[in-house]
C-alpha cells in the first residue's frame, strides 16, 4: 500500500483541482486510489471483528467517489481533495452508523457514527437517547471514548428538537444534527507500521457508540 503516494496525490490535487491536470495525472490517481482501497480491504476484517453487524467484504462498496456533484454548489471544483471510505452494514450508502477513514493532507481523521442521518433515523436516535440517557452518557464519558473522540462532531440546533420536552435535563444531547465523531491524525499516521493496529483501537473505542445508534436506527428500518 503506497499510502504516501495517495497523500502526495491529494496534496497535488489541492493545488490543481481542474480536469486538465487530473486527465494528465489519471494514472497517478488510479495508483493512489488502489493504495487507499487496499488499506480499506485490510481494515474491513478488523472492523468485522469488532462489530459483527458489518456485512461488507468488498472495499469498493465502501469507497466514496472523488468526483464532486457541482450542480447545486457555488464551488465548481470538479474533485474532492480527500480519499474517504465508510465501512458499515450495507456499505457507504447505508443509513447505519459505521466506521470512516479520511485521508486529506493536514486534515486526516479516523471516525464514524451517523453523519447527516435522514429524519426518521435522526428522530429514532434522539428518542433512544431520551429514553436511555444514562446508558448513552456512560458511553460518552467512558475513558476510551472520551479520550479518543472528545465531543460529538458538527452543528447543533439552537432550540429543542420538535416532539421532545424542553425541560428534559439532558436536552443538549438531543440537539445534534449529526451523531458522528472524529479522531484527527497527522499525515505520518498512514505510513506507520502500526496504522492497522491504531485504526483498530480507534474503532474499538467507537463500537459501543455505534451499537447504541444502530439499535435505534434498526427500530425504524422494518
mmCIF file of C-alpha atoms in Angstrom:
data_model
loop_
_atom_site.group_PDB
_atom_site.id
_atom_site.type_symbol
_atom_site.label_atom_id
_atom_site.label_comp_id
_atom_site.label_asym_id
_atom_site.label_seq_id
_atom_site.Cartn_x
_atom_site.Cartn_y
_atom_site.Cartn_z
ATOM 1 C CA UNK A 1 0.000 0.000 0.000
ATOM 2 C CA UNK A 2 1.685 3.187 -1.201
ATOM 3 C CA UNK A 3 -0.271 5.477 1.084
ATOM 4 C CA UNK A 4 2.483 8.058 0.825
ATOM 5 C CA UNK A 5 1.666 8.215 -2.876
ATOM 6 C CA UNK A 6 -2.017 8.646 -2.027
ATOM 7 C CA UNK A 7 -1.287 11.563 0.305
ATOM 8 C CA UNK A 8 1.067 13.129 -2.253
ATOM 9 C CA UNK A 9 -1.552 12.840 -4.985
ATOM 10 C CA UNK A 10 -4.208 14.581 -2.898
ATOM 11 C CA UNK A 11 -1.683 17.244 -1.928
ATOM 12 C CA UNK A 12 -1.017 17.949 -5.612
ATOM 13 C CA UNK A 13 -4.741 17.860 -6.436
ATOM 14 C CA UNK A 14 -5.423 20.534 -3.820
ATOM 15 C CA UNK A 15 -3.338 22.932 -5.923
ATOM 16 C CA UNK A 16 -4.532 21.657 -9.311
ATOM 17 C CA UNK A 17 -8.238 20.961 -8.967
ATOM 18 C CA UNK A 18 -9.119 21.029 -12.661
ATOM 19 C CA UNK A 19 -9.974 18.451 -15.299
ATOM 20 C CA UNK A 20 -6.908 19.102 -17.456
ATOM 21 C CA UNK A 21 -4.448 18.348 -14.655
ATOM 22 C CA UNK A 22 -6.472 15.354 -13.495
ATOM 23 C CA UNK A 23 -6.547 13.886 -17.013
ATOM 24 C CA UNK A 24 -2.767 14.146 -17.339
ATOM 25 C CA UNK A 25 -2.356 12.568 -13.886
ATOM 26 C CA UNK A 26 -5.095 9.910 -14.223
ATOM 27 C CA UNK A 27 -2.661 7.011 -13.830
ATOM 28 C CA UNK A 28 -1.280 8.603 -10.676
ATOM 29 C CA UNK A 29 -4.829 8.921 -9.336
ATOM 30 C CA UNK A 30 -5.589 5.281 -10.094
ATOM 31 C CA UNK A 31 -2.456 4.167 -8.226
ATOM 32 C CA UNK A 32 -3.377 6.363 -5.257
ATOM 33 C CA UNK A 33 -6.946 5.082 -5.202
ATOM 34 C CA UNK A 34 -5.730 1.487 -5.414
ATOM 35 C CA UNK A 35 -3.478 2.067 -2.385
ATOM 36 C CA UNK A 36 -6.379 3.500 -0.393
ATOM 37 C CA UNK A 37 -8.655 0.663 -1.489
ATOM 38 C CA UNK A 38 -6.008 -1.832 -0.341
ATOM 39 C CA UNK A 39 -5.947 -0.141 3.071
ATOM 40 C CA UNK A 40 -9.732 -0.388 3.328
ATOM 41 C CA UNK A 41 -9.545 -4.035 2.287
ATOM 42 C CA UNK A 42 -7.252 -4.750 5.222
ATOM 43 C CA UNK A 43 -9.330 -2.687 7.665
ATOM 44 C CA UNK A 44 -12.680 -4.339 6.835
ATOM 45 C CA UNK A 45 -11.872 -7.653 8.595
ATOM 46 C CA UNK A 46 -10.632 -5.656 11.592
ATOM 47 C CA UNK A 47 -13.966 -3.810 11.724
ATOM 48 C CA UNK A 48 -15.936 -7.054 11.343
ATOM 49 C CA UNK A 49 -14.000 -8.484 14.269
ATOM 50 C CA UNK A 50 -15.114 -5.509 16.378
ATOM 51 C CA UNK A 51 -18.662 -5.076 15.073
ATOM 52 C CA UNK A 52 -20.388 -8.295 13.933
ATOM 53 C CA UNK A 53 -23.228 -6.334 12.297
ATOM 54 C CA UNK A 54 -20.924 -5.214 9.465
ATOM 55 C CA UNK A 55 -21.616 -7.417 6.437
ATOM 56 C CA UNK A 56 -19.320 -5.875 3.809
ATOM 57 C CA UNK A 57 -16.327 -7.651 2.258
ATOM 58 C CA UNK A 58 -15.683 -5.626 -0.902
ATOM 59 C CA UNK A 59 -13.768 -2.389 -0.208
ATOM 60 C CA UNK A 60 -15.210 -0.957 -3.411
ATOM 61 C CA UNK A 61 -18.601 -0.822 -1.678
ATOM 62 C CA UNK A 62 -17.116 1.457 0.980
ATOM 63 C CA UNK A 63 -15.101 3.981 -1.061
ATOM 64 C CA UNK A 64 -16.566 7.351 -1.981
ATOM 65 C CA UNK A 65 -16.107 8.745 -5.475
ATOM 66 C CA UNK A 66 -13.558 11.517 -5.923
ATOM 67 C CA UNK A 67 -15.824 13.318 -8.399
ATOM 68 C CA UNK A 68 -17.905 16.134 -6.904
ATOM 69 C CA UNK A 69 -21.539 16.842 -7.759
ATOM 70 C CA UNK A 70 -21.307 20.552 -8.533
ATOM 71 C CA UNK A 71 -24.832 21.077 -9.901
ATOM 72 C CA UNK A 72 -26.070 22.971 -6.844
ATOM 73 C CA UNK A 73 -22.754 24.237 -5.492
ATOM 74 C CA UNK A 74 -21.109 27.616 -5.890
ATOM 75 C CA UNK A 75 -17.764 25.807 -5.711
ATOM 76 C CA UNK A 76 -17.323 24.269 -9.154
ATOM 77 C CA UNK A 77 -14.094 22.410 -8.312
ATOM 78 C CA UNK A 78 -14.626 19.058 -10.020
ATOM 79 C CA UNK A 79 -12.831 16.822 -7.497
ATOM 80 C CA UNK A 80 -12.858 16.133 -3.787
ATOM 81 C CA UNK A 81 -9.470 16.704 -2.190
ATOM 82 C CA UNK A 82 -9.590 13.625 0.009
ATOM 83 C CA UNK A 83 -9.994 9.877 -0.047
ATOM 84 C CA UNK A 84 -12.851 8.635 2.115
ATOM 85 C CA UNK A 85 -14.380 5.260 2.947
ATOM 86 C CA UNK A 86 -17.352 4.325 5.133
ATOM 87 C CA UNK A 87 -17.442 0.765 6.462
ATOM 88 C CA UNK A 88 -20.904 -0.174 7.714
ATOM 89 C CA UNK A 89 -23.671 -2.704 7.337
ATOM 90 C CA UNK A 90 -24.813 -2.181 3.756
ATOM 91 C CA UNK A 91 -21.773 -0.183 2.623
ATOM 92 C CA UNK A 92 -21.155 3.517 2.104
ATOM 93 C CA UNK A 93 -24.801 4.402 1.336
ATOM 94 C CA UNK A 94 -26.098 2.683 4.439
ATOM 95 C CA UNK A 95 -28.221 4.585 6.978
ATOM 96 C CA UNK A 96 -26.498 2.641 9.741
ATOM 97 C CA UNK A 97 -23.740 4.136 11.858
ATOM 98 C CA UNK A 98 -20.334 2.941 10.739
ATOM 99 C CA UNK A 99 -16.590 3.452 10.618
ATOM 100 C CA UNK A 100 -14.891 6.099 8.493
ATOM 101 C CA UNK A 101 -11.374 6.635 7.122
ATOM 102 C CA UNK A 102 -10.442 10.049 5.713
ATOM 103 C CA UNK A 103 -7.109 10.863 4.056
ATOM 104 C CA UNK A 104 -6.647 14.592 3.460
ATOM 105 C CA UNK A 105 -3.233 16.230 3.905
ATOM 106 C CA UNK A 106 -3.354 18.351 7.035
ATOM 107 C CA UNK A 107 -6.911 17.270 7.884
ATOM 108 C CA UNK A 108 -6.933 13.475 8.056
ATOM 109 C CA UNK A 109 -9.011 11.628 10.613
ATOM 110 C CA UNK A 110 -10.446 8.292 11.671
ATOM 111 C CA UNK A 111 -14.000 8.357 12.933
ATOM 112 C CA UNK A 112 -17.557 7.305 12.332
ATOM 113 C CA UNK A 113 -21.066 7.254 13.670
ATOM 114 C CA UNK A 114 -24.094 8.589 11.792
ATOM 115 C CA UNK A 115 -23.337 11.644 9.640
ATOM 116 C CA UNK A 116 -26.362 13.549 8.305
ATOM 117 C CA UNK A 117 -28.877 10.842 9.253
ATOM 118 C CA UNK A 118 -32.215 11.179 7.467
ATOM 119 C CA UNK A 119 -35.102 12.498 9.545
ATOM 120 C CA UNK A 120 -36.620 9.156 10.656
ATOM 121 C CA UNK A 121 -33.231 7.845 11.805
ATOM 122 C CA UNK A 122 -32.278 11.101 13.485
ATOM 123 C CA UNK A 123 -35.558 11.111 15.405
ATOM 124 C CA UNK A 124 -35.045 7.465 16.400
ATOM 125 C CA UNK A 125 -31.563 8.261 17.732
ATOM 126 C CA UNK A 126 -32.891 11.193 19.730
ATOM 127 C CA UNK A 127 -35.750 9.072 21.054
ATOM 128 C CA UNK A 128 -33.330 6.387 22.193
ATOM 129 C CA UNK A 129 -31.167 8.963 23.980
ATOM 130 C CA UNK A 130 -34.295 10.451 25.570
ATOM 131 C CA UNK A 131 -35.371 7.031 26.840
ATOM 132 C CA UNK A 132 -31.893 5.823 27.863
ATOM 133 C CA UNK A 133 -29.863 8.915 28.842
ATOM 134 C CA UNK A 134 -27.777 7.153 31.483
ATOM 135 C CA UNK A 135 -26.672 4.439 29.058
ATOM 136 C CA UNK A 136 -25.826 6.999 26.369
ATOM 137 C CA UNK A 137 -23.909 9.268 28.751
ATOM 138 C CA UNK A 138 -21.979 6.298 30.108
ATOM 139 C CA UNK A 139 -20.730 5.665 26.575
ATOM 140 C CA UNK A 140 -19.789 9.311 26.000
ATOM 141 C CA UNK A 141 -17.993 9.571 29.345
ATOM 142 C CA UNK A 142 -16.150 6.260 29.150
ATOM 143 C CA UNK A 143 -12.373 6.665 29.211
ATOM 144 C CA UNK A 144 -11.830 5.009 25.831
ATOM 145 C CA UNK A 145 -14.444 7.073 24.013
ATOM 146 C CA UNK A 146 -13.807 10.449 25.630
ATOM 147 C CA UNK A 147 -10.025 10.246 25.254
ATOM 148 C CA UNK A 148 -10.282 9.159 21.628
ATOM 149 C CA UNK A 149 -13.033 11.439 20.323
ATOM 150 C CA UNK A 150 -13.968 14.135 22.810
ATOM 151 C CA UNK A 151 -17.140 15.842 21.588
ATOM 152 C CA UNK A 152 -19.796 14.998 19.003
ATOM 153 C CA UNK A 153 -18.992 16.406 15.556
ATOM 154 C CA UNK A 154 -20.909 19.134 13.762
ATOM 155 C CA UNK A 155 -23.704 21.648 14.174
ATOM 156 C CA UNK A 156 -26.406 21.604 16.811
ATOM 157 C CA UNK A 157 -29.917 23.013 16.938
ATOM 158 C CA UNK A 158 -30.336 26.345 18.692
ATOM 159 C CA UNK A 159 -33.645 25.238 20.203
ATOM 160 C CA UNK A 160 -35.071 21.959 21.459
ATOM 161 C CA UNK A 161 -35.912 19.429 18.739
ATOM 162 C CA UNK A 162 -39.579 19.030 17.878
ATOM 163 C CA UNK A 163 -41.548 16.388 19.811
ATOM 164 C CA UNK A 164 -39.247 16.429 22.832
ATOM 165 C CA UNK A 165 -39.924 18.279 26.107
ATOM 166 C CA UNK A 166 -37.848 21.400 26.559
ATOM 167 C CA UNK A 167 -37.358 20.646 30.252
ATOM 168 C CA UNK A 168 -35.637 17.318 29.609
ATOM 169 C CA UNK A 169 -32.490 17.576 31.796
ATOM 170 C CA UNK A 170 -30.203 16.343 29.009
ATOM 171 C CA UNK A 171 -31.859 18.278 26.196
ATOM 172 C CA UNK A 172 -28.475 19.327 24.777
ATOM 173 C CA UNK A 173 -27.786 15.677 23.929
ATOM 174 C CA UNK A 174 -30.760 15.767 21.558
ATOM 175 C CA UNK A 175 -29.757 18.921 19.662
ATOM 176 C CA UNK A 176 -27.072 17.384 17.451
ATOM 177 C CA UNK A 177 -27.733 17.266 13.712
ATOM 178 C CA UNK A 178 -25.110 14.527 13.342
ATOM 179 C CA UNK A 179 -24.190 11.744 15.714
ATOM 180 C CA UNK A 180 -20.655 11.355 14.447
ATOM 181 C CA UNK A 181 -17.174 11.680 15.918
ATOM 182 C CA UNK A 182 -13.634 12.198 14.626
ATOM 183 C CA UNK A 183 -10.131 11.357 15.806
ATOM 184 C CA UNK A 184 -7.640 13.641 13.991
ATOM 185 C CA UNK A 185 -4.403 12.067 12.766
ATOM 186 C CA UNK A 186 -1.357 13.557 11.066
ATOM 187 C CA UNK A 187 -0.155 12.599 7.615
ATOM 188 C CA UNK A 188 2.543 10.317 9.013
ATOM 189 C CA UNK A 189 -0.126 8.184 10.663
ATOM 190 C CA UNK A 190 -0.864 6.491 7.326
ATOM 191 C CA UNK A 191 2.756 5.453 6.795
ATOM 192 C CA UNK A 192 3.264 3.936 10.233
ATOM 193 C CA UNK A 193 3.746 0.199 10.535
ATOM 194 C CA UNK A 194 1.155 0.360 13.312
ATOM 195 C CA UNK A 195 -1.595 2.008 11.238
ATOM 196 C CA UNK A 196 -3.870 -1.059 11.191
ATOM 197 C CA UNK A 197 -3.483 -1.634 14.938
ATOM 198 C CA UNK A 198 -4.164 2.026 15.672
ATOM 199 C CA UNK A 199 -7.227 2.110 13.422
ATOM 200 C CA UNK A 200 -8.463 -0.999 15.206
ATOM 201 C CA UNK A 201 -8.031 0.646 18.598
ATOM 202 C CA UNK A 202 -9.924 3.746 17.473
ATOM 203 C CA UNK A 203 -12.768 1.717 16.006
ATOM 204 C CA UNK A 204 -12.956 -0.461 19.125
ATOM 205 C CA UNK A 205 -13.476 2.719 21.167
ATOM 206 C CA UNK A 206 -16.202 3.745 18.702
ATOM 207 C CA UNK A 207 -18.112 0.445 18.734
ATOM 208 C CA UNK A 208 -20.313 0.990 21.846
ATOM 209 C CA UNK A 209 -21.425 4.361 20.420
ATOM 210 C CA UNK A 210 -22.271 2.828 17.042
ATOM 211 C CA UNK A 211 -24.071 -0.094 18.683
ATOM 212 C CA UNK A 212 -26.294 2.353 20.585
ATOM 213 C CA UNK A 213 -27.049 4.343 17.422
ATOM 214 C CA UNK A 214 -27.691 1.257 15.309
ATOM 215 C CA UNK A 215 -30.121 -0.206 17.814
ATOM 216 C CA UNK A 216 -32.138 2.986 17.405
ATOM 217 C CA UNK A 217 -31.786 3.064 13.615
ATOM 218 C CA UNK A 218 -32.786 -0.591 13.282
ATOM 219 C CA UNK A 219 -36.036 0.149 15.119
ATOM 220 C CA UNK A 220 -37.304 2.141 12.129
ATOM 221 C CA UNK A 221 -35.754 0.052 9.341
ATOM 222 C CA UNK A 222 -38.575 -2.506 9.103
#
